Tab-separated table of C-alpha atoms in Angstrom:
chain	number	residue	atom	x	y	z
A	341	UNK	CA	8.578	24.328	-22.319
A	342	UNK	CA	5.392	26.692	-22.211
A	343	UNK	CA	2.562	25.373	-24.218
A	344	UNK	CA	-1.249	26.840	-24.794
A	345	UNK	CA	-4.466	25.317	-23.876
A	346	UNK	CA	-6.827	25.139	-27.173
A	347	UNK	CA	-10.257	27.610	-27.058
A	348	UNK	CA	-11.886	23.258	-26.171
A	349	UNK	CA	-9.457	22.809	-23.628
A	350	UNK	CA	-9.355	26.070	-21.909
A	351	UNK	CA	-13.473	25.897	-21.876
A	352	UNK	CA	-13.159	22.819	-20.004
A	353	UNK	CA	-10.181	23.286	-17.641
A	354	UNK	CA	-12.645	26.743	-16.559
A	355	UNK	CA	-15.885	24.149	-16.326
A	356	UNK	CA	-13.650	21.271	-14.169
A	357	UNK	CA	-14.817	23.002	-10.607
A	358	UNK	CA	-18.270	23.987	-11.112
A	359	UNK	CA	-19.532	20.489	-12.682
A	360	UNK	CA	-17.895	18.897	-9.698
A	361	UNK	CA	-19.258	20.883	-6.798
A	362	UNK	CA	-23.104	21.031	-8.419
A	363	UNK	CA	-22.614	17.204	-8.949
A	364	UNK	CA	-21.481	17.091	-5.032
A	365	UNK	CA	-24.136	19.455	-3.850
A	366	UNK	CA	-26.476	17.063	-5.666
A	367	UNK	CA	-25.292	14.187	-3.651
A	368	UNK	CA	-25.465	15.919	-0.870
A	369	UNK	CA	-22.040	16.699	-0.261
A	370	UNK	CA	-21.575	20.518	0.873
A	371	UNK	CA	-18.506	20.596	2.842
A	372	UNK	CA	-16.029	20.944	-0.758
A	373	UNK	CA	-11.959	21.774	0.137
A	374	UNK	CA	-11.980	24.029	-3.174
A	375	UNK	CA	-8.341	24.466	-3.267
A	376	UNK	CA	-7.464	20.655	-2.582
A	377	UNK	CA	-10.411	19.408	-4.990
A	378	UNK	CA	-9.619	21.862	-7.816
A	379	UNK	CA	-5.777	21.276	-7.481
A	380	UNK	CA	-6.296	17.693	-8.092
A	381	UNK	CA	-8.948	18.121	-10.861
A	382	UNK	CA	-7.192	20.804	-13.084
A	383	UNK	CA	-3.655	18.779	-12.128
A	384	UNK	CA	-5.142	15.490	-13.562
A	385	UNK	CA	-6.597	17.630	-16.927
A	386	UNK	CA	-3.563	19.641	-17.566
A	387	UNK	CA	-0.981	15.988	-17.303
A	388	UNK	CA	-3.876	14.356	-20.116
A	389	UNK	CA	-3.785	17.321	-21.902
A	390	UNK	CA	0.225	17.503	-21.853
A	391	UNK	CA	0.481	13.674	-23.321
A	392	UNK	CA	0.552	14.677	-27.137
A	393	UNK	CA	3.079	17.121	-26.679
A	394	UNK	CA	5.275	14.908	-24.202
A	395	UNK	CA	4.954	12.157	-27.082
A	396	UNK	CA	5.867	14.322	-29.510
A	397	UNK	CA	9.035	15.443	-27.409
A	398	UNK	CA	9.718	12.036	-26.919
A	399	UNK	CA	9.919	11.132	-30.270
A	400	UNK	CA	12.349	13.359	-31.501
A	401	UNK	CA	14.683	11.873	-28.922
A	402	UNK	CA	13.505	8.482	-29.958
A	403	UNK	CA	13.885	9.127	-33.958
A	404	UNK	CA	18.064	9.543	-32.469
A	405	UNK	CA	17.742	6.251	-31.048
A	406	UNK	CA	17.937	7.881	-27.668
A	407	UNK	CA	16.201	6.134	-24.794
A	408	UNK	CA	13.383	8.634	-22.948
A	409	UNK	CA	12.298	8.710	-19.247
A	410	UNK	CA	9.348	9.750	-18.407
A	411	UNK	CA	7.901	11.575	-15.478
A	412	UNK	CA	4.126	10.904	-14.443
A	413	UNK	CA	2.066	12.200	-11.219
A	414	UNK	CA	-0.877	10.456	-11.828
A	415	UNK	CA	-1.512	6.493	-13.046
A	416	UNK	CA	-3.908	7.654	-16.366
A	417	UNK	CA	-1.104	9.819	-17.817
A	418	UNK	CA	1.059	6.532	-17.620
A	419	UNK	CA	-1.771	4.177	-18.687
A	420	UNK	CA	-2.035	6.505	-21.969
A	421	UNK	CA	1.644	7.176	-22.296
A	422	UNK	CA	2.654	3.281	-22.615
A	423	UNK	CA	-0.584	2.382	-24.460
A	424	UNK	CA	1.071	4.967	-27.396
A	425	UNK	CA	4.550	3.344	-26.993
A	426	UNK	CA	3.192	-0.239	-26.403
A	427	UNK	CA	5.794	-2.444	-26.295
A	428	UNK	CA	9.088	-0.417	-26.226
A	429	UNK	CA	8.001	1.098	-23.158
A	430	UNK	CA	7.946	0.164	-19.641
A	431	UNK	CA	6.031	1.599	-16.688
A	432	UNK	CA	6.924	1.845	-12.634
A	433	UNK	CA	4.264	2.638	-10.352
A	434	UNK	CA	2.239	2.057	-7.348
A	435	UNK	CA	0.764	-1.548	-7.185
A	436	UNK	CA	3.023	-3.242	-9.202
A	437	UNK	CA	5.169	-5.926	-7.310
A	438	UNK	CA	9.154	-5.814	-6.344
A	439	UNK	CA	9.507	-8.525	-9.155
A	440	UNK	CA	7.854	-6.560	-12.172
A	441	UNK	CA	9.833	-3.424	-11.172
A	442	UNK	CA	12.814	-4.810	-11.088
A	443	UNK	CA	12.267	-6.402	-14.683
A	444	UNK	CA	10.784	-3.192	-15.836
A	445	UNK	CA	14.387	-1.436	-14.622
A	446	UNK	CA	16.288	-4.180	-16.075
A	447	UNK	CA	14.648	-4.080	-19.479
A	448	UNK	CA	15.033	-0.301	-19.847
A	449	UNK	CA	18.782	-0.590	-18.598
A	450	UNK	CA	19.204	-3.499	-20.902
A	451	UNK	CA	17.318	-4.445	-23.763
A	452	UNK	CA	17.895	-1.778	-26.413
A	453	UNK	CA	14.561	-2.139	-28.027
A	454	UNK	CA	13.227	-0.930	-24.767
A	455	UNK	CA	13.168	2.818	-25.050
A	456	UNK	CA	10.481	4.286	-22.842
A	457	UNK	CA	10.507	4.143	-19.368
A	458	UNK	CA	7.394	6.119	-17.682
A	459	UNK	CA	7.352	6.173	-14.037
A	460	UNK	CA	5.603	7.499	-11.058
A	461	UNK	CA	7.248	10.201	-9.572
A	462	UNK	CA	6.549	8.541	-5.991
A	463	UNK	CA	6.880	5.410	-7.219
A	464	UNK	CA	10.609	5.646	-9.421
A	465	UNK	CA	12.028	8.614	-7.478
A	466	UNK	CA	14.125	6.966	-5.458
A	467	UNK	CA	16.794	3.747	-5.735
A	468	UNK	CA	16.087	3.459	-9.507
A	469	UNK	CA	19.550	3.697	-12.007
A	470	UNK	CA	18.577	4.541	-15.228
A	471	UNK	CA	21.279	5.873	-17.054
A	472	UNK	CA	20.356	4.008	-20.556
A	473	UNK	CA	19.119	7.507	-21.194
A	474	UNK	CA	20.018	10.604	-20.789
A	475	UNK	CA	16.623	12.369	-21.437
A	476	UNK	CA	14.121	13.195	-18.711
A	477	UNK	CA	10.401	14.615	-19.327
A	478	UNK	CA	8.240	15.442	-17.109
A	479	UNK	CA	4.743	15.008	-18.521
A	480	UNK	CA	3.630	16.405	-14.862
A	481	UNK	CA	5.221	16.902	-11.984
A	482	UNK	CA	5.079	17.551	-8.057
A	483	UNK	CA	4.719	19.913	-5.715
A	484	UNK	CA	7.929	19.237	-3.547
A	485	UNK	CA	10.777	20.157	-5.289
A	486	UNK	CA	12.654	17.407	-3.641
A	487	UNK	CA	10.359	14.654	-5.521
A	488	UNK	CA	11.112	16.166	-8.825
A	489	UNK	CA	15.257	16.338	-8.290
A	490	UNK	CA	14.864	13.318	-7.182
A	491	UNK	CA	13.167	11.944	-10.321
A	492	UNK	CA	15.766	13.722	-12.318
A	493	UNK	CA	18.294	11.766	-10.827
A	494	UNK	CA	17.616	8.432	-11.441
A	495	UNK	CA	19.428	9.366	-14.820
A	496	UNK	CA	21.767	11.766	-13.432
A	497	UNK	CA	24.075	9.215	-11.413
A	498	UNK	CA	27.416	7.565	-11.719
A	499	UNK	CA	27.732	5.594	-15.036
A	500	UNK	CA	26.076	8.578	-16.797
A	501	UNK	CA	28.081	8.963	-19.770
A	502	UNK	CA	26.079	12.041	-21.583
A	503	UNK	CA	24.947	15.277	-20.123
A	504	UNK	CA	21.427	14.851	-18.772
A	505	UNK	CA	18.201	17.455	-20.255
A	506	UNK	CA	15.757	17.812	-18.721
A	507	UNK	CA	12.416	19.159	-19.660
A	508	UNK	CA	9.376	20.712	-17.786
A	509	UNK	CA	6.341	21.105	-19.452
A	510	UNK	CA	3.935	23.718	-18.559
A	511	UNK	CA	0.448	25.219	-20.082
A	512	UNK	CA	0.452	28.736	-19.603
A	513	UNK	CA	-2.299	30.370	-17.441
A	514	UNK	CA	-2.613	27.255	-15.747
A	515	UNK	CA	-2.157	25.286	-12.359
A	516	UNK	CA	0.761	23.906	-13.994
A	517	UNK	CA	2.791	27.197	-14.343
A	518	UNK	CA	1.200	27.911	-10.885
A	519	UNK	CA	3.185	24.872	-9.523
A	520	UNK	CA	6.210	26.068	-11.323
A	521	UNK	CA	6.189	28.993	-10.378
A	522	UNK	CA	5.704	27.815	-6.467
A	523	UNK	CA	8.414	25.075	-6.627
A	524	UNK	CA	10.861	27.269	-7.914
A	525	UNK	CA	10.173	30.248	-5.059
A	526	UNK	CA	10.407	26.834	-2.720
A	527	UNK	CA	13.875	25.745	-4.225
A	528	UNK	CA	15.459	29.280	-3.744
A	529	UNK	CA	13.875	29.422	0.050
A	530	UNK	CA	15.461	25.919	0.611
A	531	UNK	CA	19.068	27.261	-1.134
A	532	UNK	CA	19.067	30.111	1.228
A	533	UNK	CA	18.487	27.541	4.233
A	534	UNK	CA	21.106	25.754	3.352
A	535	UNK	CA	23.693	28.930	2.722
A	536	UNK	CA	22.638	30.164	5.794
A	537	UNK	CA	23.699	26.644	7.560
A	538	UNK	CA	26.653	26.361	5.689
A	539	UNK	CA	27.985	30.206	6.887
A	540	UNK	CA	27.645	29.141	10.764
């Protein structure tokens, strides 16, 4: 789903690089990786900015009594997403111990007033069943293609009863659709690998 910046947003998404480097230049920090700075600066604006319209996704899925899972890159997205949801959400990240994930998987698998899960994408790609729901949004996502199928498979496996959506969301003119964009040109190079393998 494409989405626009407002005139406010878009005024500060263009201001995100220069207040940063004049604030590093003032602490006497010249030696600035633009490209790795700025991707993680305009990454971490454009996943806060995305929040109302990934809550507003959510709940149209959640007004069906349909359980939502919820793809995060970085920890404030998740901190915001679950303070909305409160209690009928759960989170998985970095940091938390083996015990409190676990729970937070069993809850969401279990307890059917549980209806949010939001999880890191490092964090809840991998060894997680969540098949409680059949919805995945990504609120942000990740640069390696791999890391986002991944995600998207932690509701996609064997006990899935429903077909599985699954929904990007990107601002327009953006780093966002810049990622997209990149991970999907990386997708079809690694399908072409693996043709190419599989024709030897």
């Amino acid at each position: 789903r494409y989405y626009d910046l407002s005139d406010d947003e878009i005024f500060v998404y263009n201001k995100l690089w220069d207040d940063y480097e004049e604030s590093q230049i003032q602490l006497g920090n010249d030696n600035l990786n633009k490209e790795l700075t700025e991707g993680i600066l305009l990454r971490q604006f454009v996943s806060n900015a995305m929040i109302k319209n990934t809550i507003e996704l959510a709940n149209e899925f959640l007004e069906d009594d349909k359980k939502v899972f919820i793809a995060c890159c970085f920890n404030e997205e998740i901190s915001e997403l679950k303070k909305y949801f409160g209690d009928k959400a759960v989170i998985y990240k970095g940091g938390m111990s083996i015990k409190q994930k676990d729970d937070a998987e069993k809850r969401f698998m279990t307890d059917p007033k549980t209806t949010v899960f939001i999880g890191n994408i490092i964090a809840a790609g991998v060894g997680l069943t969540l098949t409680s729901s059949h919805i995945c949004i990504f609120n942000s996502y990740d640069w390696v293609p791999s890391s986002n199928w991944q995600m998207m498979d932690r509701v996609h496996r064997i006990g899935q009863k429903n077909d599985v959506e699954v929904y990007f969301q990107l601002f327009s003119n953006t780093i966002s659709e810049h990622m997209w964009e990149t991970i999907i040109r990386k997708e079809m190079n690694i399908d072409k690998v693996i043709k190419t393998e599989n024709n030897k």
